[in-house]
JSON list of C-alpha atoms in Angstrom, two decimals:
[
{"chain": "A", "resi": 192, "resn": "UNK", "atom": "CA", "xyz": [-2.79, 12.88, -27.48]},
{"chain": "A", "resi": 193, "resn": "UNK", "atom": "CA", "xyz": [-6.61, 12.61, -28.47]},
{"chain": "A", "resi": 194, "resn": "UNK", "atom": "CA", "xyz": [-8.32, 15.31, -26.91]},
{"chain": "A", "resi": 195, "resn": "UNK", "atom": "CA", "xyz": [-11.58, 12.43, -26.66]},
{"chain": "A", "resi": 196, "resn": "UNK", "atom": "CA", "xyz": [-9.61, 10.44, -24.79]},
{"chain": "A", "resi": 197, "resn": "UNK", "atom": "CA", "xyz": [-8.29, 12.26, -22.24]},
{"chain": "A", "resi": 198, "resn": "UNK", "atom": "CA", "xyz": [-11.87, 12.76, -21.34]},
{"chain": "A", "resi": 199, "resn": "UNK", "atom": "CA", "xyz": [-12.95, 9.50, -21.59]},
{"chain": "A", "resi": 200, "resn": "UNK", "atom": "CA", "xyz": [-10.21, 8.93, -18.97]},
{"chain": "A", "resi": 201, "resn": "UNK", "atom": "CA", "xyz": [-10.77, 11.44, -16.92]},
{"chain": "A", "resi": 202, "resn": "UNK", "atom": "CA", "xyz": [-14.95, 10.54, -16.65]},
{"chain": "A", "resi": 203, "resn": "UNK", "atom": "CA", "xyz": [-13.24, 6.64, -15.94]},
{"chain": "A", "resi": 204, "resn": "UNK", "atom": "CA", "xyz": [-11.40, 8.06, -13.14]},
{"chain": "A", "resi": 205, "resn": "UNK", "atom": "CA", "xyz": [-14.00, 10.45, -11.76]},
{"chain": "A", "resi": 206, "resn": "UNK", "atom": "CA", "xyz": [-16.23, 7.01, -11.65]},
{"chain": "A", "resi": 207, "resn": "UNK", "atom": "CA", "xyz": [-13.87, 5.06, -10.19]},
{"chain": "A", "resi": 208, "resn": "UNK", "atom": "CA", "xyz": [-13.03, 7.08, -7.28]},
{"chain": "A", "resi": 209, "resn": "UNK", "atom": "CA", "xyz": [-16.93, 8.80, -6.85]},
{"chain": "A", "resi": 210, "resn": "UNK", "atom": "CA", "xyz": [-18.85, 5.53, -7.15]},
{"chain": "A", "resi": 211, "resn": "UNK", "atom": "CA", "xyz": [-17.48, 3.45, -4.33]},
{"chain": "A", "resi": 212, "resn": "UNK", "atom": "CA", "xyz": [-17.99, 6.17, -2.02]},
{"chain": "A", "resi": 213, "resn": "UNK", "atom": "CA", "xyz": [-21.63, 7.52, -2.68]},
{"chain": "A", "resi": 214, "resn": "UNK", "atom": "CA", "xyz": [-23.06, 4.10, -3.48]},
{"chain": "A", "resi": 215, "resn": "UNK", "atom": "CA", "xyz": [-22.81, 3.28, 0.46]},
{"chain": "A", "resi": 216, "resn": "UNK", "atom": "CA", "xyz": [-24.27, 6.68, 1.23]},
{"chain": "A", "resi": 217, "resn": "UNK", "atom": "CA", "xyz": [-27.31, 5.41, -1.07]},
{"chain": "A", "resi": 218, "resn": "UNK", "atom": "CA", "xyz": [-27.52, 1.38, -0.30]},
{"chain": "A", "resi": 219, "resn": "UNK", "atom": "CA", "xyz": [-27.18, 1.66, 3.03]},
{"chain": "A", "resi": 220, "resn": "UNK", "atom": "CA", "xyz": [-29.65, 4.50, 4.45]},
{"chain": "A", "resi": 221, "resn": "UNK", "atom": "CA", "xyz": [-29.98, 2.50, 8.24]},
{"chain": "A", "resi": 222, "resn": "UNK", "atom": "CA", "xyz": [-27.13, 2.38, 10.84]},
{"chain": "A", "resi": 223, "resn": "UNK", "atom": "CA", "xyz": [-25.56, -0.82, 10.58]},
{"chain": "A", "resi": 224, "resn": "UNK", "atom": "CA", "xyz": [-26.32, -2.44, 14.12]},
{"chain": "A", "resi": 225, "resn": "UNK", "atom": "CA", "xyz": [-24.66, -6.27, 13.61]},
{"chain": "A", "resi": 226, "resn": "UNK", "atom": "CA", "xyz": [-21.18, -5.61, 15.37]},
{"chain": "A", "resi": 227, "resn": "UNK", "atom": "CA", "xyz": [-19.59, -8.76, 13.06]},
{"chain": "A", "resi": 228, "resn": "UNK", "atom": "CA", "xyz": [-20.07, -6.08, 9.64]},
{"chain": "A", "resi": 229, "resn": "UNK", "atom": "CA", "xyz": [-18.81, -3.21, 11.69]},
{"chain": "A", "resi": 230, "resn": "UNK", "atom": "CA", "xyz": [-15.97, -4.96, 12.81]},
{"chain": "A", "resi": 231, "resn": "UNK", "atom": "CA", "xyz": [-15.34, -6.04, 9.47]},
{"chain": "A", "resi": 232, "resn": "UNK", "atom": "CA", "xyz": [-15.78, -2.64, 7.85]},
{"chain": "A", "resi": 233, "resn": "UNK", "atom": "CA", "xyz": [-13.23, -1.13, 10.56]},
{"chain": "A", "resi": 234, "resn": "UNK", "atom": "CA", "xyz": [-10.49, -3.43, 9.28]},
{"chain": "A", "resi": 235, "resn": "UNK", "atom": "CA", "xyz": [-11.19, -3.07, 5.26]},
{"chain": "A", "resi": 236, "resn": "UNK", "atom": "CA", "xyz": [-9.20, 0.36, 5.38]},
{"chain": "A", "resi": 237, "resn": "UNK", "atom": "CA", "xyz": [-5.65, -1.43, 6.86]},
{"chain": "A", "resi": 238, "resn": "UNK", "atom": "CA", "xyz": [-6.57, -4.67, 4.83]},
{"chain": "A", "resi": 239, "resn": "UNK", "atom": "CA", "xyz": [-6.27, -2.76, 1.79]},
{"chain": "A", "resi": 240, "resn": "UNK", "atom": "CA", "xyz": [-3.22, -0.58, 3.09]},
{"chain": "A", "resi": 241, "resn": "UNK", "atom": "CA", "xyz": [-1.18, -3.71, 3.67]},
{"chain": "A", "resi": 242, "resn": "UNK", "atom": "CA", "xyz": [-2.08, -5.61, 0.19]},
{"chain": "A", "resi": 243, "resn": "UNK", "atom": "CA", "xyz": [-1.14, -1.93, -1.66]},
{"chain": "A", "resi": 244, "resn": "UNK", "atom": "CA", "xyz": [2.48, -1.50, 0.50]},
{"chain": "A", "resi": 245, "resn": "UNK", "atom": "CA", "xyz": [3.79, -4.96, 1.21]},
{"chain": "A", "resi": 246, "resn": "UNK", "atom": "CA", "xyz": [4.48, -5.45, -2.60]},
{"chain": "A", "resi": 247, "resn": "UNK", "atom": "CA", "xyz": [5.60, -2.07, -3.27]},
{"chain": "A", "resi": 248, "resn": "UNK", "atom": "CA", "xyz": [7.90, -2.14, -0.28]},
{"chain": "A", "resi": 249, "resn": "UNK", "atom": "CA", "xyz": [9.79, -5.53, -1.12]},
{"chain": "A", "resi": 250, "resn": "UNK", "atom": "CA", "xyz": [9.89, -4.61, -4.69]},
{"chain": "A", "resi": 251, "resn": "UNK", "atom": "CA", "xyz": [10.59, -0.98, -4.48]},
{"chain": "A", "resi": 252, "resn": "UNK", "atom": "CA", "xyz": [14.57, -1.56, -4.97]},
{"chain": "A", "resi": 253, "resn": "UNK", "atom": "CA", "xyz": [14.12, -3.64, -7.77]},
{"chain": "A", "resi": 254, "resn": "UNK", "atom": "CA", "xyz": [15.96, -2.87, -10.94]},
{"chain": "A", "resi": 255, "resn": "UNK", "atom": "CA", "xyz": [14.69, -2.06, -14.56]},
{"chain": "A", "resi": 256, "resn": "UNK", "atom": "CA", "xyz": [15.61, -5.65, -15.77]},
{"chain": "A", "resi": 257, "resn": "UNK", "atom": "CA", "xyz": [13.02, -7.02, -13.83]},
{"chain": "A", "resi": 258, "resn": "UNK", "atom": "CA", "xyz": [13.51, -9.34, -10.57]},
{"chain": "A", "resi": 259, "resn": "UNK", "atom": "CA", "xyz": [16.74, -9.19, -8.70]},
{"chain": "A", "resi": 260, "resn": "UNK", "atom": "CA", "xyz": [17.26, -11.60, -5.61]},
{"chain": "A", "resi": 261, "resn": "UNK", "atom": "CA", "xyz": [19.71, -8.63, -4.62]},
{"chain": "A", "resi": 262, "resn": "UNK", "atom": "CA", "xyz": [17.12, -6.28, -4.59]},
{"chain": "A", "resi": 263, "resn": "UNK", "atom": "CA", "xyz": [14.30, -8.22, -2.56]},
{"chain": "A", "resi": 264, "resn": "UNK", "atom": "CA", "xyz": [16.58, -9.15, -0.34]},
{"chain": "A", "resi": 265, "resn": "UNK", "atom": "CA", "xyz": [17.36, -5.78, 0.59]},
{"chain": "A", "resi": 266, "resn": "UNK", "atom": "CA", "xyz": [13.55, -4.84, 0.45]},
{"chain": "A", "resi": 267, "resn": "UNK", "atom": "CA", "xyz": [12.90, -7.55, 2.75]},
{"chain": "A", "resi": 268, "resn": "UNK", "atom": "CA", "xyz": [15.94, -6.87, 5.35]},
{"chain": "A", "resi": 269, "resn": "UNK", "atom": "CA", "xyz": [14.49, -2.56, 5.34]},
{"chain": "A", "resi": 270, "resn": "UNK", "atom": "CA", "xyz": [11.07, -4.05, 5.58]},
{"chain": "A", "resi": 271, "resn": "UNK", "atom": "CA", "xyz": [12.33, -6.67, 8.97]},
{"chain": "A", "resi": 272, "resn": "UNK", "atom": "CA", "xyz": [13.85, -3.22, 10.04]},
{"chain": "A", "resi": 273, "resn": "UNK", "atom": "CA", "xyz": [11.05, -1.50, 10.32]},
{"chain": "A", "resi": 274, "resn": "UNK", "atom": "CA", "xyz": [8.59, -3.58, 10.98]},
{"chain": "A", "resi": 275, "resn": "UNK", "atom": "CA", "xyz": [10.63, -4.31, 14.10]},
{"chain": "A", "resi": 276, "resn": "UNK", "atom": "CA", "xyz": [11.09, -0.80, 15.53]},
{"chain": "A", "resi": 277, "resn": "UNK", "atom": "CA", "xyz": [7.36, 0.06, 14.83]},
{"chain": "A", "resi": 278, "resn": "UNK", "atom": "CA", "xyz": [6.48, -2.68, 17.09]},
{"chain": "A", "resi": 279, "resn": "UNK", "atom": "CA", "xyz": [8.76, -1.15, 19.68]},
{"chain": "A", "resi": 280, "resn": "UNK", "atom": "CA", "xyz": [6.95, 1.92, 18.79]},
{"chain": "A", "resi": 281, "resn": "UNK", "atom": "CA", "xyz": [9.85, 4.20, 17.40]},
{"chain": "A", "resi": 282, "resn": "UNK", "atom": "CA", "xyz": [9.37, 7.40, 15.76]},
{"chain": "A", "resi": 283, "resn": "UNK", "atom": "CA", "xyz": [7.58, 7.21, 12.43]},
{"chain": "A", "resi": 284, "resn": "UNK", "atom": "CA", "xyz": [10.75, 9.13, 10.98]},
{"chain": "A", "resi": 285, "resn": "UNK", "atom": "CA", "xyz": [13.51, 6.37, 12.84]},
{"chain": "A", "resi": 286, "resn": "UNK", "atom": "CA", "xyz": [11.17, 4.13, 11.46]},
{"chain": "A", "resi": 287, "resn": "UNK", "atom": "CA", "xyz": [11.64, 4.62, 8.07]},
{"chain": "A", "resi": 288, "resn": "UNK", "atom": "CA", "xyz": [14.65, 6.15, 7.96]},
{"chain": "A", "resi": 289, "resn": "UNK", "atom": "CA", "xyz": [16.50, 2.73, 9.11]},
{"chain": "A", "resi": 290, "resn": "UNK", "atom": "CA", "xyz": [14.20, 1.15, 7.00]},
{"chain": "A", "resi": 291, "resn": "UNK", "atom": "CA", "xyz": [16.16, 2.75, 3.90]},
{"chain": "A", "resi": 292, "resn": "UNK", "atom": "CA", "xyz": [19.79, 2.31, 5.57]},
{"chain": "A", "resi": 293, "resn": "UNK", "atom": "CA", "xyz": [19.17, -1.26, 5.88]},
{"chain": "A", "resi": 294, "resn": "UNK", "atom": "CA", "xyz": [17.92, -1.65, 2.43]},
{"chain": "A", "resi": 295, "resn": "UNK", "atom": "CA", "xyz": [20.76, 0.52, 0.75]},
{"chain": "A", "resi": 296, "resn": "UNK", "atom": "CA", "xyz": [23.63, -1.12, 3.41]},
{"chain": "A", "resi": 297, "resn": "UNK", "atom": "CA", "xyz": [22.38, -4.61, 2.63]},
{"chain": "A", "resi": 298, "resn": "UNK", "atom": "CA", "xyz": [21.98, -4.42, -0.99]},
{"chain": "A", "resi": 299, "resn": "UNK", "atom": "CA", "xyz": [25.64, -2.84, -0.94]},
{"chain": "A", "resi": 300, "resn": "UNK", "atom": "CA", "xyz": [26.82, -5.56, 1.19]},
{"chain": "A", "resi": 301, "resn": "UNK", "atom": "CA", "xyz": [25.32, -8.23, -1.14]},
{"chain": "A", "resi": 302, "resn": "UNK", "atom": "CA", "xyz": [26.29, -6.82, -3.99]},
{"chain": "A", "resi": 303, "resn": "UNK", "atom": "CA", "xyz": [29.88, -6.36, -2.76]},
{"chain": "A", "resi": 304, "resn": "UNK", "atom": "CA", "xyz": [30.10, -10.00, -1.86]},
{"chain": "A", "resi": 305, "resn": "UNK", "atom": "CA", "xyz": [28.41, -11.70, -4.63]}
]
């Protein structure tokens, strides 16, 4: 590998993550008083949670030849799974740990009967 670009990457990367958390430090010098931004800054952090796991949860089962109804389908059944027993507030380990049975049990049970 170029030894020039690994660094080029790396300064990319160092930018990436370094910029969008000293430019507020230097826009914004004031407290922010109007309660509609700082509501809407507290919610950013899960807004951008949920758009990074949803996909990666429903497609996380999904085989190397690209989409496989199968394999959402049992994405989507773990993902029912544990979306229900966090709202009854289980255990963050119950929580995903049934999450994974239901994916693997109904991907096994689809696949067995189709």
């Amino acid at each position: 590998m170029n030894y020039t670009y690994v660094l080029i990457s790396i300064f990319i990367m160092v930018l990436g993550t370094y910029l969008p958390r000293m430019l507020p430090l230097v826009i914004f010098r004031k407290t922010i008083e109007n309660q509609f931004i700082k509501s809407f800054l507290a919610y950013v952090p899960y807004a951008v949670l949920g758009a990074m796991t949803f996909p990666a949860i429903l497609f996380s089962t999904a085989s190397e030849n690209g989409f496989s109804l199968l394999h959402f389908l049992g994405g989507l059944a773990g993902l029912v799974v544990a979306l229900a027993l966090a709202y009854l507030k289980r255990s963050l380990l119950l929580v995903a740990v049934s999450a994974v049975v239901t994916a693997f049990a109904v991907q096994e049970l689809l696949g067995f009967i189709l």
